[in-house]
Short mmCIF file of C-alpha atoms in Angstrom, two decimals:
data_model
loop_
_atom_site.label_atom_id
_atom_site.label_comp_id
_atom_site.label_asym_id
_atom_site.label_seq_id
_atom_site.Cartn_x
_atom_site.Cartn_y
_atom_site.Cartn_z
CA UNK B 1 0.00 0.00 0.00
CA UNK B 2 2.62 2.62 1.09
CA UNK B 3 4.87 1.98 -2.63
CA UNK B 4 1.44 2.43 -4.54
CA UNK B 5 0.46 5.85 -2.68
CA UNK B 6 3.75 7.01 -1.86
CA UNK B 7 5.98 5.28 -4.59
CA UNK B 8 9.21 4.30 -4.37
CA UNK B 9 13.21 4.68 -6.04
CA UNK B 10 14.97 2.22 -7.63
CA UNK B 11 16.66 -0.20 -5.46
CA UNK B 12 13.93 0.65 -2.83
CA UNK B 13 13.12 -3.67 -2.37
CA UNK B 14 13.81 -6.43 -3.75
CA UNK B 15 12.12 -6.25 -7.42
CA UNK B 16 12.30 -2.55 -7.61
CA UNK B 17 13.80 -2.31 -10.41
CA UNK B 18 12.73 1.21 -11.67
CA UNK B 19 11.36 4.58 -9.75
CA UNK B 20 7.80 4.29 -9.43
CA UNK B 21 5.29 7.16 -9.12
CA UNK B 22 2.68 6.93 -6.59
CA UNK B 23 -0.86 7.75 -6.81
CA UNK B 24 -0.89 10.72 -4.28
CA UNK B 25 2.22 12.54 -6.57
CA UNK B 26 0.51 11.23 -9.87
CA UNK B 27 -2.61 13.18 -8.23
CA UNK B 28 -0.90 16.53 -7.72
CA UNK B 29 -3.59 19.56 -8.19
CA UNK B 30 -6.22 16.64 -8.06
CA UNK B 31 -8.08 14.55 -5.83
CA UNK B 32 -7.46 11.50 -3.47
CA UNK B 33 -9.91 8.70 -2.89
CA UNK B 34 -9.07 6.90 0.33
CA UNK B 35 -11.62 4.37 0.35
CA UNK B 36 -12.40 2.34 3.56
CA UNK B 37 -10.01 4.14 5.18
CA UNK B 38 -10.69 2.45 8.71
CA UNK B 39 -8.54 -0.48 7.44
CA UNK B 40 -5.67 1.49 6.53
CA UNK B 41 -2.65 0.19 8.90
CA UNK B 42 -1.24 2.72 11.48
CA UNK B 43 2.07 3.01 9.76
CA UNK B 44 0.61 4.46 6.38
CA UNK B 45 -1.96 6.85 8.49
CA UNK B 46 1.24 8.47 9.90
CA UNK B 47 2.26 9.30 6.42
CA UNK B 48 -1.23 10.21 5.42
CA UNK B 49 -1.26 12.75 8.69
CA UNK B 50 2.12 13.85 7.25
CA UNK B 51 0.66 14.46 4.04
CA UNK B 52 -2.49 16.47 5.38
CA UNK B 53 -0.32 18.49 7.51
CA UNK B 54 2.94 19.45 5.29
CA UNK B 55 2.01 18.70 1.95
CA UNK B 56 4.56 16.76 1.05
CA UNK B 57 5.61 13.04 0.58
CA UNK B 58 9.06 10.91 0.20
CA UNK B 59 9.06 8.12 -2.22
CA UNK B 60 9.44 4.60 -0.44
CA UNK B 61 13.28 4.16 -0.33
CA UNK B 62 14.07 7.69 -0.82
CA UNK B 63 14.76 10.87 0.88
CA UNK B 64 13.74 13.59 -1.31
CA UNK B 65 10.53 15.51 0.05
CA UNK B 66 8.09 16.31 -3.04
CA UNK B 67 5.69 18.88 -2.30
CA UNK B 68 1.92 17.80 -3.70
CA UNK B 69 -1.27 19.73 -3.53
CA UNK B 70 -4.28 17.46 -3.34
CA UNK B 71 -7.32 17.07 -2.09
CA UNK B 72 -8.32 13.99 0.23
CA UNK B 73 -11.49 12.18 0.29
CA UNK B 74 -11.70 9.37 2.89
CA UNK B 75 -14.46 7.16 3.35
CA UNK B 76 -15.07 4.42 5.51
CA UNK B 77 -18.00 1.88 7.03
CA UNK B 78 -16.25 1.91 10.50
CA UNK B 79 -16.82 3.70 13.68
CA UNK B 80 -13.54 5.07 13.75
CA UNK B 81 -14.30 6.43 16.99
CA UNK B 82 -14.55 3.11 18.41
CA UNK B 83 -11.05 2.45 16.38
CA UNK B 84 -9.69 5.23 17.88
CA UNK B 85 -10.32 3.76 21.43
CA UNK B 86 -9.53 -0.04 20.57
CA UNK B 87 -5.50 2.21 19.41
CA UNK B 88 -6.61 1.06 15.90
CA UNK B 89 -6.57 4.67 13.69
CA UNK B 90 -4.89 7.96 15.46
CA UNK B 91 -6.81 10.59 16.59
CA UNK B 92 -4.83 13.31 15.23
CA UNK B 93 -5.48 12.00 11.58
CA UNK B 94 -9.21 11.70 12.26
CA UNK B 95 -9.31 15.16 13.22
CA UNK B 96 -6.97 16.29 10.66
CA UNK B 97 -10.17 14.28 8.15
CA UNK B 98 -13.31 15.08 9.79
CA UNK B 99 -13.09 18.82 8.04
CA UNK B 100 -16.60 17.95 5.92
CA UNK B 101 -18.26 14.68 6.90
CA UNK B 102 -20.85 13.57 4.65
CA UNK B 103 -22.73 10.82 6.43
CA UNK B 104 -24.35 8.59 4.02
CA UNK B 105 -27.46 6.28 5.29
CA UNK B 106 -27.76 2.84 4.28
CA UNK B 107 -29.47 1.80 1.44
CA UNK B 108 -32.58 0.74 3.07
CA UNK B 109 -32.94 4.08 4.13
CA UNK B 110 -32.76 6.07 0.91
CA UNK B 111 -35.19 3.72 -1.39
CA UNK B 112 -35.17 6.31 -3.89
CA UNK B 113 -32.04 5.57 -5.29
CA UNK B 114 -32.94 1.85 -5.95
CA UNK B 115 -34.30 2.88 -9.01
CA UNK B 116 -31.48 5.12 -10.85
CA UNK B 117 -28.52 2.64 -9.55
CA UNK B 118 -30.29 -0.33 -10.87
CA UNK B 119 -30.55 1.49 -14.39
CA UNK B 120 -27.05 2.14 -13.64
CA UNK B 121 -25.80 -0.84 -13.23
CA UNK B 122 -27.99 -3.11 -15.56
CA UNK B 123 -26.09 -0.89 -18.20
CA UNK B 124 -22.85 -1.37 -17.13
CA UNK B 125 -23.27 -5.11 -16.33
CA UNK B 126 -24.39 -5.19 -19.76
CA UNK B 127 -22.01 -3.42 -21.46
CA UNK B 128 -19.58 -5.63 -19.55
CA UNK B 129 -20.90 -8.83 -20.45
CA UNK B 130 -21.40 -7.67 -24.07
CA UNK B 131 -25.49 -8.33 -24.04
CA UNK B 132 -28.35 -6.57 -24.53
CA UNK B 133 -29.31 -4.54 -21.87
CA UNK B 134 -32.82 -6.48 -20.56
CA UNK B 135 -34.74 -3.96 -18.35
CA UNK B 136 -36.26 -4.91 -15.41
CA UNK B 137 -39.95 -5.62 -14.27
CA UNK B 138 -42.02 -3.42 -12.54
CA UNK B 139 -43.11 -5.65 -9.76
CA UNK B 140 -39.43 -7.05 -10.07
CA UNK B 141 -38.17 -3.04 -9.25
CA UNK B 142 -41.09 -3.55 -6.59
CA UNK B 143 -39.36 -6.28 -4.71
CA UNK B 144 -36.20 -4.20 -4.93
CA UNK B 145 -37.36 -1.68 -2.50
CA UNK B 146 -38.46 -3.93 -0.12
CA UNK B 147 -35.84 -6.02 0.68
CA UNK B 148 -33.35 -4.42 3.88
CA UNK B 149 -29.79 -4.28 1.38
CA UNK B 150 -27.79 -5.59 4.72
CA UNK B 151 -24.94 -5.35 2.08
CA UNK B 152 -25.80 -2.10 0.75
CA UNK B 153 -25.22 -0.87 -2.59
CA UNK B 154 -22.61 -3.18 -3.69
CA UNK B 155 -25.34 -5.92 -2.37
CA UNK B 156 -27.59 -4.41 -5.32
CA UNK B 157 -24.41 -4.45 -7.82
CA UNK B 158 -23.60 -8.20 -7.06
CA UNK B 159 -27.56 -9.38 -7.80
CA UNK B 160 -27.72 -7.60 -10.73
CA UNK B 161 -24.80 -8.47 -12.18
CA UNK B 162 -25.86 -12.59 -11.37
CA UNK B 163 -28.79 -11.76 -12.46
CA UNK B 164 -27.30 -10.73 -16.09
CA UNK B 165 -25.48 -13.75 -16.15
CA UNK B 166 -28.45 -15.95 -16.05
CA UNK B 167 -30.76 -13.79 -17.83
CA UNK B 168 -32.21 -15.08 -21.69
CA UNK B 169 -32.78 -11.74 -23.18
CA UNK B 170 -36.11 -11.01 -20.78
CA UNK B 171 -36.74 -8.14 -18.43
CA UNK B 172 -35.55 -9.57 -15.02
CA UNK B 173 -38.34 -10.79 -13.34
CA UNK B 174 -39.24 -11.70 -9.37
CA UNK B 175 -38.47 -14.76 -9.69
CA UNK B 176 -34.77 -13.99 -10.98
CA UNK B 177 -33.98 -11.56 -8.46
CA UNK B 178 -35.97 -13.41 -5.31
CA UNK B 179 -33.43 -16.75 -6.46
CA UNK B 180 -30.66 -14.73 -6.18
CA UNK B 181 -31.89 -13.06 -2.70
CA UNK B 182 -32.39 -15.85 -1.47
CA UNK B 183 -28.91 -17.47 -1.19
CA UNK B 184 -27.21 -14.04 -0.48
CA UNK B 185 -29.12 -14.30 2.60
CA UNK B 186 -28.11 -17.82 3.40
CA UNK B 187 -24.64 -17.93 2.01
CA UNK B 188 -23.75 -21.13 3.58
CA UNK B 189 -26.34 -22.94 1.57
CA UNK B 190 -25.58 -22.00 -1.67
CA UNK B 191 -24.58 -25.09 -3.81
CA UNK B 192 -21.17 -25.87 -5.39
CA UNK B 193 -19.70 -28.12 -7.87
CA UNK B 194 -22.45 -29.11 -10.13
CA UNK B 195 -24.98 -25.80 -9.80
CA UNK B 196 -22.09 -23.25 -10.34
CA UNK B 197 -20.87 -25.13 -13.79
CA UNK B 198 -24.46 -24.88 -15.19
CA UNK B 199 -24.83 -21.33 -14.59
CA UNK B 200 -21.50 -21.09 -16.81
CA UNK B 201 -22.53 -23.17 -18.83
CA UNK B 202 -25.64 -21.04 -19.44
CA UNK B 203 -24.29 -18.33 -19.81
CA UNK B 204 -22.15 -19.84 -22.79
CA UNK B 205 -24.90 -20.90 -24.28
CA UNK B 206 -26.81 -17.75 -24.48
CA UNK B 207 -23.09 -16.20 -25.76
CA UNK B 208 -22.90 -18.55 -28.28
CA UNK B 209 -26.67 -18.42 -29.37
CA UNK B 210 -26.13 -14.96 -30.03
CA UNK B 211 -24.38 -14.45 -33.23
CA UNK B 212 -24.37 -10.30 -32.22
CA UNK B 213 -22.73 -11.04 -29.22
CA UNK B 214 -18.25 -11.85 -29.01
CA UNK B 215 -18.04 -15.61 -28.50
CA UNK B 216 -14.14 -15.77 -29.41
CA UNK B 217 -12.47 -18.18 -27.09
CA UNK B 218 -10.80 -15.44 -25.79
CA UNK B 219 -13.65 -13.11 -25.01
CA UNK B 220 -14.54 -16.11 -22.64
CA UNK B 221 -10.97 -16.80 -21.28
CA UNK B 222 -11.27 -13.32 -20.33
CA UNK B 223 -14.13 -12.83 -19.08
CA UNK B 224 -13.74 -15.80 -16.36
CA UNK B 225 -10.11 -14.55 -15.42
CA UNK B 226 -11.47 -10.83 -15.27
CA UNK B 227 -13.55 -11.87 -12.59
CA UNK B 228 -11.68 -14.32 -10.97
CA UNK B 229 -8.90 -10.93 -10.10
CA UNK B 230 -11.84 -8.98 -9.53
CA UNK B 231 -12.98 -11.46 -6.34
CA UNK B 232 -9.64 -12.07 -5.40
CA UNK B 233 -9.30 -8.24 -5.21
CA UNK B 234 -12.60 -8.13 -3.21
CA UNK B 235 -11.55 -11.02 -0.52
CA UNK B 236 -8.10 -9.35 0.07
CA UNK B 237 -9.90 -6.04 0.41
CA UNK B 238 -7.43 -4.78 -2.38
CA UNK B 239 -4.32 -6.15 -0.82
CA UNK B 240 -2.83 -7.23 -3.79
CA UNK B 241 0.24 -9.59 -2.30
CA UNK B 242 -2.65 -11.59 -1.00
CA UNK B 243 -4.52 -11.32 -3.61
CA UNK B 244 -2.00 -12.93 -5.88
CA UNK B 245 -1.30 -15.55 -3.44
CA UNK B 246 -5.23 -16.81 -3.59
CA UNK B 247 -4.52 -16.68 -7.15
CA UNK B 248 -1.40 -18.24 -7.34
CA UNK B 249 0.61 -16.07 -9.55
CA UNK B 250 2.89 -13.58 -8.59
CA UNK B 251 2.44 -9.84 -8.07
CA UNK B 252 3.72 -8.49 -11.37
CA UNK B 253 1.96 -11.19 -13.05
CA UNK B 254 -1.68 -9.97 -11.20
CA UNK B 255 -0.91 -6.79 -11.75
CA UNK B 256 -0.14 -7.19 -15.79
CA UNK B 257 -3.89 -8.93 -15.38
CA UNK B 258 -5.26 -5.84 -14.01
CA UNK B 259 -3.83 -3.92 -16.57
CA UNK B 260 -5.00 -6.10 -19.19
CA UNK B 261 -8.85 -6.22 -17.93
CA UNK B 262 -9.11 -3.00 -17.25
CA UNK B 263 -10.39 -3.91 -13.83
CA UNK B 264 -10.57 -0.45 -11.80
CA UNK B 265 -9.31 -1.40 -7.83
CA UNK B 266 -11.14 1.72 -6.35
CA UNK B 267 -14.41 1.47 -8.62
CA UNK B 268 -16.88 4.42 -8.70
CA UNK B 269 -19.32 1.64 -6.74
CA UNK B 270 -17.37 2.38 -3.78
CA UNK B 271 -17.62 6.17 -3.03
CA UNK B 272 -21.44 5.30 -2.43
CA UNK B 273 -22.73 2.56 0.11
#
């Protein structure tokens, strides 16, 4: 985390084998998007305090100070108060933070905005999986608002992009979305092996049946490994080391996968929960 804010020299570790810009200097006269910022280790929130109060940064291995000017914007789902006591995030950074707060209720609470991020993401879903975009139901958009999102907005992201996968073409329907509901809700009971293939399998069938749609071996090679990063991103909670140990590849080799995909690590999905 601290070489990919901060960056580092050449010679700074083993493997660094050029200078490396970091995101905070690559952001200079911009903005910073700290995202769950509660999980940031104590060690980097020194340098972030540094950064807040001096302006300034030193690559990782080096001990020139670089004067930046950007703006931060932290968010977080923690009580950092609470971290504060437990010695888990330092008081002086919270203050040096807590200039604006924007407190942002949970999804259940604002069912307005059901509506516009389901459009949202049925298009980019879509886009993503190269189909047509479906629509949804009424009654479907119905059930939608009533459920609690205990997982929030990326909760509603997640079903609609299974829901996409399984989808023939209709408007997604109650009884696509209340399937899906279902086994977030009971996790433990969702079914491996045999259940999992045939939803693949489905979905490369409907591919295939579509002679609009890319059904190159390769659009399906990398479509499976695109996701594949993209959950071993979301387990690690973007620690990429560890993510390329689930995978079993190294670092370079995950992040030459990243680049490859596309796959944004600090998705727009993320500054709203």
């Amino acid at each position: 985390m601290e070489s990919e804010l901060f960056g580092f020299e050449k010679g700074a570790f083993t493997g660094a084998a050029r200078r490396h810009i970091g995101k905070i200097e690559q952001a200079d006269g911009g903005t910073v998007f700290l995202d769950e910022i509660g999980d940031m280790p104590i060690s980097i929130q020194a340098k972030i305090l540094r950064l807040l109060q001096e302006r300034c940064i030193e690559r990782l291995g080096g001990d020139e100070t670089i004067p930046v000017d950007v703006r931060i914007i932290a968010a977080t789902n923690r009580d950092l108060k609470a971290a504060i006591a437990q010695g888990l995030f330092r008081e002086d950074l919270y203050f040096r933070l807590k200039v604006l707060t924007i407190e942002l209720p949970p999804l259940r609470d604002r069912l307005e905005d059901i509506q516009p991020l389901t459009a949202h993401y049925l298009e980019r879903f879509s886009h993503e999986l190269k189909i047509d975009n479906p629509g949804i139901r009424e009654d479907a958009l119905d059930l939608l608002e009533k459920y609690e999102w205990p997982g929030n907005v990326r909760e509603l992201a997640n079903l609609i992009h299974k829901a996409l996968i399984f989808n023939r073409g209709n408007p997604l329907s109650v009884s696509d979305l209340s399937q899906i509901i279902r086994k977030q809700e009971s996790p433990g009971e969702i079914s491996q092996g045999s259940n999992q293939e045939e939803a693949i399998r489905q979905w490369v069938h409907f591919c295939l049946s579509h002679p609009s749609n890319d059904h190159s071996f390769e659009f399906f090679s990398d479509t499976i490994c695109a996701m594949a990063v993209e959950e071993a991103l979301k387990i690690s909670n973007g620690n990429r080391s560890q993510a390329a140990r689930l995978l079993d590849i190294s670092r370079p080799t995950l992040h030459g996968k990243i680049d490859k995909y596309g796959i944004n690590t600090i998705s727009s999905t993320q500054v709203i929960r």
